[in-house]
Coordinates of C-alpha atoms (C1' of nucleotides) in Angstrom, one line a residue:
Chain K
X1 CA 4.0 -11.1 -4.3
X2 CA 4.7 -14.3 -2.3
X3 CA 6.8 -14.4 0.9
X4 CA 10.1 -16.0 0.4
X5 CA 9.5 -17.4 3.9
X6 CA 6.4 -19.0 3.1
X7 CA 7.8 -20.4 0.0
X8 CA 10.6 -22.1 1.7
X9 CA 8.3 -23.2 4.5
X10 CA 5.3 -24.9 1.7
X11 CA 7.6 -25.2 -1.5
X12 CA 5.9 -28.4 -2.5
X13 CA 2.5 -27.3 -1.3
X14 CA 3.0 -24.1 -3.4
X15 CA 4.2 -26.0 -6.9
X16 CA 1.1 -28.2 -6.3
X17 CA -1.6 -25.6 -6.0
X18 CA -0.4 -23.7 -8.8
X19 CA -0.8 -26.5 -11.1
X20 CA -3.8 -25.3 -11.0
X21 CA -2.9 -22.1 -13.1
X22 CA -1.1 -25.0 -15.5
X23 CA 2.0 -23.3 -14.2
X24 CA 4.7 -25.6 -13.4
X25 CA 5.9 -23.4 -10.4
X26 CA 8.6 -26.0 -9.2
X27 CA 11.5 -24.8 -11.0
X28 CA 10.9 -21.0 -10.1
X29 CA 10.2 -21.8 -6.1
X30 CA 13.2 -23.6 -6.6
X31 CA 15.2 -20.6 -8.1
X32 CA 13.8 -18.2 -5.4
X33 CA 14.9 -20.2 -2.8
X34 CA 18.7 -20.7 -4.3
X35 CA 18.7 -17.3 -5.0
X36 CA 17.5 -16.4 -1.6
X37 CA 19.9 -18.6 -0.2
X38 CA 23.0 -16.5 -2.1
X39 CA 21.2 -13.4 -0.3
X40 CA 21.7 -14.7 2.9
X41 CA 24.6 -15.9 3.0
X42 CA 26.1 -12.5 1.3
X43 CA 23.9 -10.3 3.7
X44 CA 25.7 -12.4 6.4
X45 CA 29.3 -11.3 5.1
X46 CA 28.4 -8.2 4.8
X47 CA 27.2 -8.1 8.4
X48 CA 30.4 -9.2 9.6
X49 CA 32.6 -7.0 7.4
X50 CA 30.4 -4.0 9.1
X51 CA 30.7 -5.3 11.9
X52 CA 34.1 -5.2 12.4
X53 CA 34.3 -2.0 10.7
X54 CA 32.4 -0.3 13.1
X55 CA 34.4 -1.9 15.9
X56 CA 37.4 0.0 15.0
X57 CA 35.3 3.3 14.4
X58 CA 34.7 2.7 17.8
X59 CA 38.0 2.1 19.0
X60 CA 39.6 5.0 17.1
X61 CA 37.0 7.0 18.5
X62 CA 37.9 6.5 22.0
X63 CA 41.9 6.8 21.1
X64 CA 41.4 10.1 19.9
X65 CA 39.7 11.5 23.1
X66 CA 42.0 10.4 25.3
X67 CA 44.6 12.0 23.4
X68 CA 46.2 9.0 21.7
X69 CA 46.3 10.4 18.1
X70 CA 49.6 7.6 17.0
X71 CA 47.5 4.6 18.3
X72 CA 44.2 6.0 16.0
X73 CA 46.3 6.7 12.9
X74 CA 47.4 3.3 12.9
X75 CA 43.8 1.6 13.3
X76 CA 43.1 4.3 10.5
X77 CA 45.1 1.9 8.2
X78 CA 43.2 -1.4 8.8
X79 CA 39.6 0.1 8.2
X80 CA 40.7 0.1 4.4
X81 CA 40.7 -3.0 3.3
X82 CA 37.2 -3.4 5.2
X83 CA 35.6 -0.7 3.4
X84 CA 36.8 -2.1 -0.2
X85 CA 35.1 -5.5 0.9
X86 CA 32.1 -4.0 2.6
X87 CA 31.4 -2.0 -1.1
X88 CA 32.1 -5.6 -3.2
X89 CA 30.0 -6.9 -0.8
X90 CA 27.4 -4.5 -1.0
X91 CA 27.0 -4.7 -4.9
X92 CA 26.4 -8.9 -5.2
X93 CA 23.9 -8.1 -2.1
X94 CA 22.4 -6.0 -4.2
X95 CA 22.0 -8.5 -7.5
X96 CA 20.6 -11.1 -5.3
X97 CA 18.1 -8.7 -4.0
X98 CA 17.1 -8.0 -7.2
X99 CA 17.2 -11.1 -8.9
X100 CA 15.2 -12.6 -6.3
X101 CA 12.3 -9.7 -6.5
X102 CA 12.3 -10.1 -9.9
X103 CA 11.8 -14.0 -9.8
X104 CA 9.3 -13.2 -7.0
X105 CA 7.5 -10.5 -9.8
X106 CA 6.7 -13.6 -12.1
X107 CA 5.5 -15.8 -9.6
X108 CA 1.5 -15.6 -9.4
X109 CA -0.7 -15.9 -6.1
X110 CA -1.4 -19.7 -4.2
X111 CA -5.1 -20.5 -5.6
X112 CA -7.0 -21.9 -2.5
X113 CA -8.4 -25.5 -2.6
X114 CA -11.8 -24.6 -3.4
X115 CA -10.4 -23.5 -6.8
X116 CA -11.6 -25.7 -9.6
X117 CA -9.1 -26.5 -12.1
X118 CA -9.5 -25.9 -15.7
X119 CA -8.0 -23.9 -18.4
X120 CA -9.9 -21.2 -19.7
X121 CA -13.5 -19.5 -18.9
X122 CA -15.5 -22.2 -20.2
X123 CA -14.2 -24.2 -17.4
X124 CA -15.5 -21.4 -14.7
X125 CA -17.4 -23.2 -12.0
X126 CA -21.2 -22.4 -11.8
X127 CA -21.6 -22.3 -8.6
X128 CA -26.0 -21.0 -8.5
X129 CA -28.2 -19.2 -11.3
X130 CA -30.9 -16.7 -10.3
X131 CA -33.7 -15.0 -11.7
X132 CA -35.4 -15.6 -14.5
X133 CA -35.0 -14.7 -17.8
X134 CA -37.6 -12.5 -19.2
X135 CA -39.2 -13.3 -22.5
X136 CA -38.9 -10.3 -25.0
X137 CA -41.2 -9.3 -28.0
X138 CA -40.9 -10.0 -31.1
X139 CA -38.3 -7.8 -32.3
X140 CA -36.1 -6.9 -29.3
X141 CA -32.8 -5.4 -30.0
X142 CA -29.4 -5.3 -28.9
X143 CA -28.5 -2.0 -26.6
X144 CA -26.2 -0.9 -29.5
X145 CA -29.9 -0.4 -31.4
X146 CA -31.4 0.9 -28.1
X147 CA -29.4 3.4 -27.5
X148 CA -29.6 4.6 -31.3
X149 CA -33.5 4.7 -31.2
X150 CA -34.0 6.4 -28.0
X151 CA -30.5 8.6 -28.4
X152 CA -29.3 7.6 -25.1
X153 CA -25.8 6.8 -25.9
X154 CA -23.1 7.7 -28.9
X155 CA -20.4 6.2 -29.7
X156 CA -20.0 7.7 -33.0
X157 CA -19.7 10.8 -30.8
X158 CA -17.2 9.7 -28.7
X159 CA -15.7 8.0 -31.7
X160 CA -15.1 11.6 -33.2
X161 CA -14.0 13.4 -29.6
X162 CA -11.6 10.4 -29.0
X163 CA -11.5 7.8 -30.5
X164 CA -13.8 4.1 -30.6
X165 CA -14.4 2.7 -26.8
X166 CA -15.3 6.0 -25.3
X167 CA -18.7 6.6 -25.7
X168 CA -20.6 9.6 -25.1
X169 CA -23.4 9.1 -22.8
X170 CA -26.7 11.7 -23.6
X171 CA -29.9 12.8 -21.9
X172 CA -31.9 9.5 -20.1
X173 CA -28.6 7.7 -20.7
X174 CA -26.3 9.8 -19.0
X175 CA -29.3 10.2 -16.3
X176 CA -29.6 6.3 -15.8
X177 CA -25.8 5.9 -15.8
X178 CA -25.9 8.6 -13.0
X179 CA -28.9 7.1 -10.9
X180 CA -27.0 3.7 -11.2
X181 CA -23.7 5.2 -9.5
X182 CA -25.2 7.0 -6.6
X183 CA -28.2 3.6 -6.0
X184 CA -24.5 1.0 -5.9
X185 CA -23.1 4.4 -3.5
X186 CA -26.0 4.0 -1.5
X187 CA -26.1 0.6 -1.1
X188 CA -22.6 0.3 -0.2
X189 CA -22.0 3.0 2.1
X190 CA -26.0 1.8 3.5
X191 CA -23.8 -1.8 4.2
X192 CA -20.9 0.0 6.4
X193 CA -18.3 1.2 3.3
X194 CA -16.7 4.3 3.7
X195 CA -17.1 6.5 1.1
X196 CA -13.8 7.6 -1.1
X197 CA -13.3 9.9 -3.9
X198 CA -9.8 9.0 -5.4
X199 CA -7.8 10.0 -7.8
X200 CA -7.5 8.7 -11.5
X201 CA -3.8 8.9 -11.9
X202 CA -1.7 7.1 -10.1
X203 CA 2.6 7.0 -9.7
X204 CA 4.4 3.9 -10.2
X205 CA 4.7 2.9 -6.5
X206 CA 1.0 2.5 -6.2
X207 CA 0.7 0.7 -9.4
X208 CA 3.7 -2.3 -7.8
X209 CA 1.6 -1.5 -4.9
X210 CA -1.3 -3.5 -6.3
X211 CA -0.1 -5.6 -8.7
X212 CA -0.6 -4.1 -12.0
X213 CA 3.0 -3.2 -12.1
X214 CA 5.5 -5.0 -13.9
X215 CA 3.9 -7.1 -16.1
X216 CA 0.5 -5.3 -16.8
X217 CA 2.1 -1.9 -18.1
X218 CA 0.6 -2.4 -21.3
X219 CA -3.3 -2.4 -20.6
X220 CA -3.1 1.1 -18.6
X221 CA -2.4 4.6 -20.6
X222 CA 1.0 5.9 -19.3
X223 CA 1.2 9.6 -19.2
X224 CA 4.6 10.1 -19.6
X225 CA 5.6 13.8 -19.4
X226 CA 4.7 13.2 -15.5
X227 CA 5.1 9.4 -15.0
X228 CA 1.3 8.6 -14.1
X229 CA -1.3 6.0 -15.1
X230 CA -4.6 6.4 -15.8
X231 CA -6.3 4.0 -13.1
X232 CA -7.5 0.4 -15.0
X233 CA -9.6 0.3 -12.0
X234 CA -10.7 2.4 -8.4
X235 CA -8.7 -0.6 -6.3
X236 CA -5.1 1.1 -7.4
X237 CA -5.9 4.5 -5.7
X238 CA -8.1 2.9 -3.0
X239 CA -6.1 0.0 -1.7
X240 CA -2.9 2.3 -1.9
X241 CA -4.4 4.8 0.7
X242 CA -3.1 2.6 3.3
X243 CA 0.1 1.3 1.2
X244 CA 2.9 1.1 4.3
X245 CA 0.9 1.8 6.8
X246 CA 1.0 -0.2 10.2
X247 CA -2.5 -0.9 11.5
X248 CA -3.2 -1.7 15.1
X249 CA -5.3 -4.8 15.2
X250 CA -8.6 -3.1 16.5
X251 CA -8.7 -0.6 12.7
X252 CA -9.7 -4.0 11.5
X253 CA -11.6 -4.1 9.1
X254 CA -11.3 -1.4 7.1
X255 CA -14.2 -1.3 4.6
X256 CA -14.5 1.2 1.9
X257 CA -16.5 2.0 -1.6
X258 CA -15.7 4.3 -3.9
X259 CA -16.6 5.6 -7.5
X260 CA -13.9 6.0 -10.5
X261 CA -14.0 5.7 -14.1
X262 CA -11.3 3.0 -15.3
X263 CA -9.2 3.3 -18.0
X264 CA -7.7 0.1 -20.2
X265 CA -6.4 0.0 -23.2
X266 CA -7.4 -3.4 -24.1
X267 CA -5.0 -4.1 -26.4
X268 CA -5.6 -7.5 -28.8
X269 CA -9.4 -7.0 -27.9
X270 CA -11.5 -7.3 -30.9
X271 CA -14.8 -9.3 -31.8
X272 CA -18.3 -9.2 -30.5
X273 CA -16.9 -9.3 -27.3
X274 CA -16.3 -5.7 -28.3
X275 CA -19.9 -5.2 -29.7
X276 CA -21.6 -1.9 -27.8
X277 CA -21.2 -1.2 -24.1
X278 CA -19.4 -4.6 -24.3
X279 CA -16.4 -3.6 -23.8
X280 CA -14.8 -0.1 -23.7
X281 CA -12.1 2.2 -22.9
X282 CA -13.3 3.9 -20.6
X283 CA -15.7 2.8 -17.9
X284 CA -17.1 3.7 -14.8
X285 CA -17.4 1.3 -11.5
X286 CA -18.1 1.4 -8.3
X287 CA -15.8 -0.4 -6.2
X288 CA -15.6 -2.3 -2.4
X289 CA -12.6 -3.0 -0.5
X290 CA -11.8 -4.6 2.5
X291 CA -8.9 -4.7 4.5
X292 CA -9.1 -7.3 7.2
X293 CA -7.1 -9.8 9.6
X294 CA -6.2 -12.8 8.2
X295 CA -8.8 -15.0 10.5
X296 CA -11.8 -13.2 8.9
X297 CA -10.8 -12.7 5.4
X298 CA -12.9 -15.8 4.2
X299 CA -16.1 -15.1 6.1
X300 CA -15.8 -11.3 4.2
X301 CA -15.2 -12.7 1.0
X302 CA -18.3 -14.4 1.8
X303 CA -19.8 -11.2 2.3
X304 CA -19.2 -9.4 -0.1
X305 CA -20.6 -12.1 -2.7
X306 CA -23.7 -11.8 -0.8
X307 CA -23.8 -7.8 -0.8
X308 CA -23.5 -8.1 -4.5
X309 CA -26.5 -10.6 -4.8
X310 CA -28.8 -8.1 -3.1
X311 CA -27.9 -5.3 -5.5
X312 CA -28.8 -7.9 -8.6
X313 CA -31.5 -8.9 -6.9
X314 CA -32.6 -5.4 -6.6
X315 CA -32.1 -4.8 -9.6
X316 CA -34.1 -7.7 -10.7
X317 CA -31.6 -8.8 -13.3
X318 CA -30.8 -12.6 -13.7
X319 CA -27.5 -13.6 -12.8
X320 CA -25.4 -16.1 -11.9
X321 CA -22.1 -16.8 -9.7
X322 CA -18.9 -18.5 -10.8
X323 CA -16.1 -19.8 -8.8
X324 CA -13.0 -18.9 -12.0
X325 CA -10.9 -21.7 -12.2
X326 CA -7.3 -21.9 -12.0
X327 CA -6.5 -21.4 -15.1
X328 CA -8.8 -18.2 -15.1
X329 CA -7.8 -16.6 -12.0
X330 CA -6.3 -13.5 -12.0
X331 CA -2.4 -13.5 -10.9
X332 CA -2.9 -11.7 -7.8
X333 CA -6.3 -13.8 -6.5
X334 CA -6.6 -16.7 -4.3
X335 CA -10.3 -17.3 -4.9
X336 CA -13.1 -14.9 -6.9
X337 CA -16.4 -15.1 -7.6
X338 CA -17.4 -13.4 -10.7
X339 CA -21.0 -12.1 -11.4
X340 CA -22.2 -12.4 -14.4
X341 CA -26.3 -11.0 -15.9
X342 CA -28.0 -12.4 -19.0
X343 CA -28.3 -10.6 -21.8
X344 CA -31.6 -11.5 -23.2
X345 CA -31.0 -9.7 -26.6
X346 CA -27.8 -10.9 -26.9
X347 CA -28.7 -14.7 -25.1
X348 CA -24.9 -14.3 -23.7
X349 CA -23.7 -13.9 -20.3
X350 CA -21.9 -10.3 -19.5
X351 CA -19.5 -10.0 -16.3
X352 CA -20.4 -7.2 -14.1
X353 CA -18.4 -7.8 -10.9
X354 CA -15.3 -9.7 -10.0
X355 CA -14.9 -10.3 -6.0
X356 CA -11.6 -11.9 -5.3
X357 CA -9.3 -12.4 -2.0
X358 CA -5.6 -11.8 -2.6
X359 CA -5.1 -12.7 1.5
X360 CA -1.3 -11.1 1.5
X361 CA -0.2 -10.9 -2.1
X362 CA -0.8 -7.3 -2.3
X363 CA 0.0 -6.4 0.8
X364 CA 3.0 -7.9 1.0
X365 CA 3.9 -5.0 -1.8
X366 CA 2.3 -2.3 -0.2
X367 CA 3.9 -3.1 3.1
X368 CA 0.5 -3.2 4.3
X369 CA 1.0 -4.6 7.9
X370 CA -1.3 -4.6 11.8
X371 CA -0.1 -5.6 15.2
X372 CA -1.3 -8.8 16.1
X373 CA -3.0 -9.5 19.3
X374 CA 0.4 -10.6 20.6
X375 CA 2.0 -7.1 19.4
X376 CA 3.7 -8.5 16.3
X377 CA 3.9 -7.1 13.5
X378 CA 1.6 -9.1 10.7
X379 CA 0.7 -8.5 7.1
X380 CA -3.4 -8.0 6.2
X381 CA -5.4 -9.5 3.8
X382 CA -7.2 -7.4 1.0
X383 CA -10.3 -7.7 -0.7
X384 CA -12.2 -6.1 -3.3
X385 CA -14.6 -6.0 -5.5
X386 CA -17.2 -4.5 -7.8
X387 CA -20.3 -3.3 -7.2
X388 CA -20.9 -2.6 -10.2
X389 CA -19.5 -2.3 -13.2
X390 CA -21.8 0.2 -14.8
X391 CA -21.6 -0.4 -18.9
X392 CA -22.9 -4.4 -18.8
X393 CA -25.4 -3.5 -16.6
X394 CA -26.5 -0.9 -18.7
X395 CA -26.5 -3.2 -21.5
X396 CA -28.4 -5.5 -19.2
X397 CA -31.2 -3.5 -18.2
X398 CA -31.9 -1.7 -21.5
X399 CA -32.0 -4.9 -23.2
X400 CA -34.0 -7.2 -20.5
X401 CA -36.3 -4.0 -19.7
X402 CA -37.5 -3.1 -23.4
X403 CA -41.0 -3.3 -24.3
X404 CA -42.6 -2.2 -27.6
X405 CA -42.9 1.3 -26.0
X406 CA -39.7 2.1 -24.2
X407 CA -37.6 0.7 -21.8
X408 CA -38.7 0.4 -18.1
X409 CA -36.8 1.8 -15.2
X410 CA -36.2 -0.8 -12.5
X411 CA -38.6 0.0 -9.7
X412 CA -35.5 0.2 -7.3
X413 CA -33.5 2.9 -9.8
X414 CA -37.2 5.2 -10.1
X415 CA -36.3 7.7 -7.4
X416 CA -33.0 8.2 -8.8
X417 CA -33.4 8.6 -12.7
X418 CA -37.1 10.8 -12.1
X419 CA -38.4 9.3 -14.8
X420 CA -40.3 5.4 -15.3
X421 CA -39.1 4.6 -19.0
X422 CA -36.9 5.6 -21.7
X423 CA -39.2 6.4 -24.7
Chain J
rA1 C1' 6.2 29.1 -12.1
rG2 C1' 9.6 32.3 -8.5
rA3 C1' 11.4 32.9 -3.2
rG4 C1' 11.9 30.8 1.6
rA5 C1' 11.2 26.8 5.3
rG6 C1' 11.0 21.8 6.1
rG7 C1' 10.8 16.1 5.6
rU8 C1' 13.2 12.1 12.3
rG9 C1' 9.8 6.2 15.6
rG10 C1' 2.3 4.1 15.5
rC11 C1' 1.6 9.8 16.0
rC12 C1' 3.7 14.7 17.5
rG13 C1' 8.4 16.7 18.3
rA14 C1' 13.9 17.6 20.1
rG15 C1' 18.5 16.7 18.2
rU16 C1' 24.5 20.4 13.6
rG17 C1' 30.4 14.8 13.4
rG18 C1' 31.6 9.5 17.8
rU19 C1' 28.6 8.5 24.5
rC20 C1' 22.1 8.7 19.0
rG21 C1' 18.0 3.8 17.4
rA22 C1' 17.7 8.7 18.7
rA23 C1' 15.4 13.4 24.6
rG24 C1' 10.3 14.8 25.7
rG25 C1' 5.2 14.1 24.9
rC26 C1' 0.9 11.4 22.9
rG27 C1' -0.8 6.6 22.0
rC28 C1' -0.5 1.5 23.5
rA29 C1' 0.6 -2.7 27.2
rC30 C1' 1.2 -4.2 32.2
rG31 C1' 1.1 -3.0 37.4
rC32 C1' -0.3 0.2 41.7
rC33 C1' -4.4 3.1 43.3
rU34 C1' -10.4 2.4 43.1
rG35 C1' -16.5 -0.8 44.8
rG36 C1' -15.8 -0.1 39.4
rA37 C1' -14.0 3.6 36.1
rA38 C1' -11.5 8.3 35.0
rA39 C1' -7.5 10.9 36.8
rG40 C1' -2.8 10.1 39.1
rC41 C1' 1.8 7.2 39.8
rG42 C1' 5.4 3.3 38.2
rU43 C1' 7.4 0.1 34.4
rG44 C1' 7.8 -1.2 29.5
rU45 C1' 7.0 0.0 24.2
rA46 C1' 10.4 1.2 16.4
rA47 C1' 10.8 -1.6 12.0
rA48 C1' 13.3 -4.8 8.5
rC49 C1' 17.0 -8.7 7.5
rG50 C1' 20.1 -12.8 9.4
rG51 C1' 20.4 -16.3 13.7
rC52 C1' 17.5 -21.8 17.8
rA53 C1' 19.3 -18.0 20.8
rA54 C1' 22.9 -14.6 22.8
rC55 C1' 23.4 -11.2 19.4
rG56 C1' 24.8 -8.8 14.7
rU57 C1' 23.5 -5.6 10.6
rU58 C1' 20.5 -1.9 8.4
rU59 C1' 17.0 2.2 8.6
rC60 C1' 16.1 9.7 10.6
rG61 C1' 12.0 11.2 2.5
rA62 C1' 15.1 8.7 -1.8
rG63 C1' 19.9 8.2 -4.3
rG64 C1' 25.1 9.3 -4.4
rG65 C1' 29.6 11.6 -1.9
rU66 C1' 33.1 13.4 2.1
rU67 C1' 35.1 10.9 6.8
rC68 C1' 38.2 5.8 10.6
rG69 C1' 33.0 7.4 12.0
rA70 C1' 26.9 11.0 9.3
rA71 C1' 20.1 12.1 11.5
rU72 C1' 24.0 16.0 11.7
rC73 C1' 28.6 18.2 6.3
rC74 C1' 28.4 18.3 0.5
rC75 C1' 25.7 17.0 -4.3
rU76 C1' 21.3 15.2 -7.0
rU77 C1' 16.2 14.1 -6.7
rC78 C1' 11.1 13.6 -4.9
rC79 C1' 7.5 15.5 -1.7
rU80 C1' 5.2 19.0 1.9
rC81 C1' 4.3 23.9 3.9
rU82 C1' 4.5 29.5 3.7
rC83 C1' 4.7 33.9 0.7
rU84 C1' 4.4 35.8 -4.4
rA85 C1' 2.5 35.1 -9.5
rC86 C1' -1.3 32.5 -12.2
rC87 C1' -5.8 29.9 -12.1
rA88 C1' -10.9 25.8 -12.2

RNA sequence: AGAGAGGUGGCCGAGUGGUCGAAGGCGCACGCCUGGAAAGCGUGUAAACGGCAACGUUUCGAGGGUUCGAAUCCCUUCCUCUCUACCA
């Protein structure tokens, strides 16, 4: 959620980087700031209105102790028509303040200039390619065939147990899918992130907290007898550890990994996007977040791209980095770099990590705040992003590592499955 | 799930109707002391909103109520702790 004082301050430089999301912004910055302006003015009635109410508290106060219970009686009367107008008062404060968080709600985060513009993912900015793509045998597969001809993974299984997109992961499979989520812990935790087991439900408060909240009810399961959510993704729980907290200036930065299945309903997601590990239900990732002073959250955006580079590297996968245009970019972003591997069996590109800075969108919801070297009071910026998203990178390495006898076992990953191939 | 206790500032913790934004402590900042540091001593130190400022308003888990006036009394609700029951 954006400021209302920063919209009033950079109004026009506001409508004219969201252009870039093809969102004509004008109209609503305009609305915010009229509606902010009824706030004010209101809140400044009311002020006055309690004011003088508490005046006379005052004064009636002191009549009674020295005795002068006539005098008191009479202010008595006056405080009456205060309190009627402090109460009307009160209730259009109210409706402002609520029609202005709800126009706020609807109003997506500033992209930064570096943000290409465009409309869709085909306009995603490329910003470098590496590794090569290997050249398979005649007669490579898919991982949907993989996983059937070793009996690694199910889905018919998990179509039966749940229902399709939750696939049942068996023997070598579930090993590798293991090995993967403690090598990205590892190398995480190896790179300064604090380690964080979360929960997987979350209330509402955290879900506002990070964003997913109004507008995105629909792609997380609601359990409703208790009024949780099943997470979409480890940054709900993690980021809202420190939702209203006030951090002093030296916490900074607070780094922190963690491992969480994620949850998504996907609704309206059907295709060959769907195809497979593709795209599921349920998902597990490993996750890093940063929470850091506004000066430095560039240079650790920066970082974090690189981090993930050296676990693809490891990996040996080829990959690529985009820059997501405007029209691309999540609602609560200001700039993210999305990783993507090549599916050789597929020849398509699969995304496996997202790493975006929202500077203070999110924690402008969460309250999230530090003291500033001059003792003020400041908001922080928040970062995160994956490393990795474990189903495409299955996909990826059982499909770029096949070979007429098995699939081979990145020479990294070795010491965690205990085995060299899938045969 | 049943019974009891409690939720107060960055943290801990006092406070049962007006003099309470709130004692005391910790932490933090500055100063003194010191060769330097620690200790000690002194001073200061909540947040949000409005205002150029003086200042005003709000906030003692949340929401409602009583009252001229509520951290304090009443109701509702959420959460935490202890005991009991159950249980991975």
């Amino acid at each position: 959620m954006l400021q209302i004082a920063a919209i009033r301050e950079h109004k026009d430089a506001f409508a004219q980087a969201l252009k870039k999301r093809n969102l004509d912004a004008m109209p609503l910055l305009e609305n915010a700031i009229s509606v902010d302006e009824k706030r004010r003015t209101l809140q400044g009635q009311l002020d006055e209105t309690l004011a003088e109410s508490n005046k006379l508290s005052k004064q009636i106060g002191d009549l009674f102790k020295s005795g002068k219970a006539a005098q008191a009686n009479e202010l008595k009367v006056q405080t009456g028509d205060l309190k009627e107008k402090s109460k009307q008062l009160n209730v259009e404060l109210n409706v402002a303040i609520e029609e202005l968080q709800n126009i706020l709600y609807t109003i997506p985060n500033i992209p930064q200039d570096s943000v290409p513009t465009g409309n869709s993912d085909e306009d995603n900015e490329v910003i470098s390619e590496h590794g090569s793509i290997p050249t398979l045998h005649a007669g490579a597969k898919p991982h949907w065939e993989l996983v059937k001809d070793y009996d690694i993974i199910d889905f018919e299984l998990g179509n039966k147990i749940t229902g399709a997109g939750f696939p049942v992961y068996k023997r070598k499979g579930a090993r590798l899918q293991r090995a993967l989520i403690n090598y990205f812990l590892d190398k995480n935790t190896g790179a300064g992130y604090e380690e964080m087991q979360v929960p997987h439900l979350v209330n509402e408060a955290s879900g506002y907290g990070t964003g997913q909240l109004p507008d995105k009810e629909g792609q997380m399961y609601y359990v409703g007898v208790d009024d949780l959510y099943l997470i979409p993704t480890g940054e709900v729980p993690i980021t809202n550890i420190y939702r209203g907290d006030l951090l002093e200036n030296k916490d900074l930065p607070i780094t922190m990994t963690g491992y969480t299945p994620c949850f998504r309903r996907e609704a309206g997601s059907y295709g060959s996007d769907v195809r497979g590990l593709n795209r599921l239900h349920q998902f597990d990732k490993v996750e890093i977040l940063r929470i850091e002073h506004p000066d430095q959250s560039d240079a650790a955006l920066d970082s974090m791209v690189a981090h993930v580079k050296g676990i693809l590297e490891e990996l040996e996968l080829p990959y690529r980095i985009l820059r997501l245009c405007g029209g691309d970019l999540g609602f609560t972003s200001t700039l993210t770099y999305d990783f993507e591997i090549y599916s050789t069996a597929q020849e398509k590109w699969l995304e496996v990590s997202s790493v975006s800075n929202f500077k203070t969108f999110q924690s402008n919801r969460l309250k999230l705040r530090f003291r500033n070297s001059e003792g003020k009071t400041e908001l922080a910026h928040t970062l995160n992003g994956s490393s990795l998203a474990l189903p495409r990178i299955l996909a990826g390495i059982l499909e770029n590592y096949q070979t007429e006898s098995g699939i081979k076992i990145p020479e990294v990953l070795k010491p965690y499955c205990g085995f060299d191939i899938i045969d």
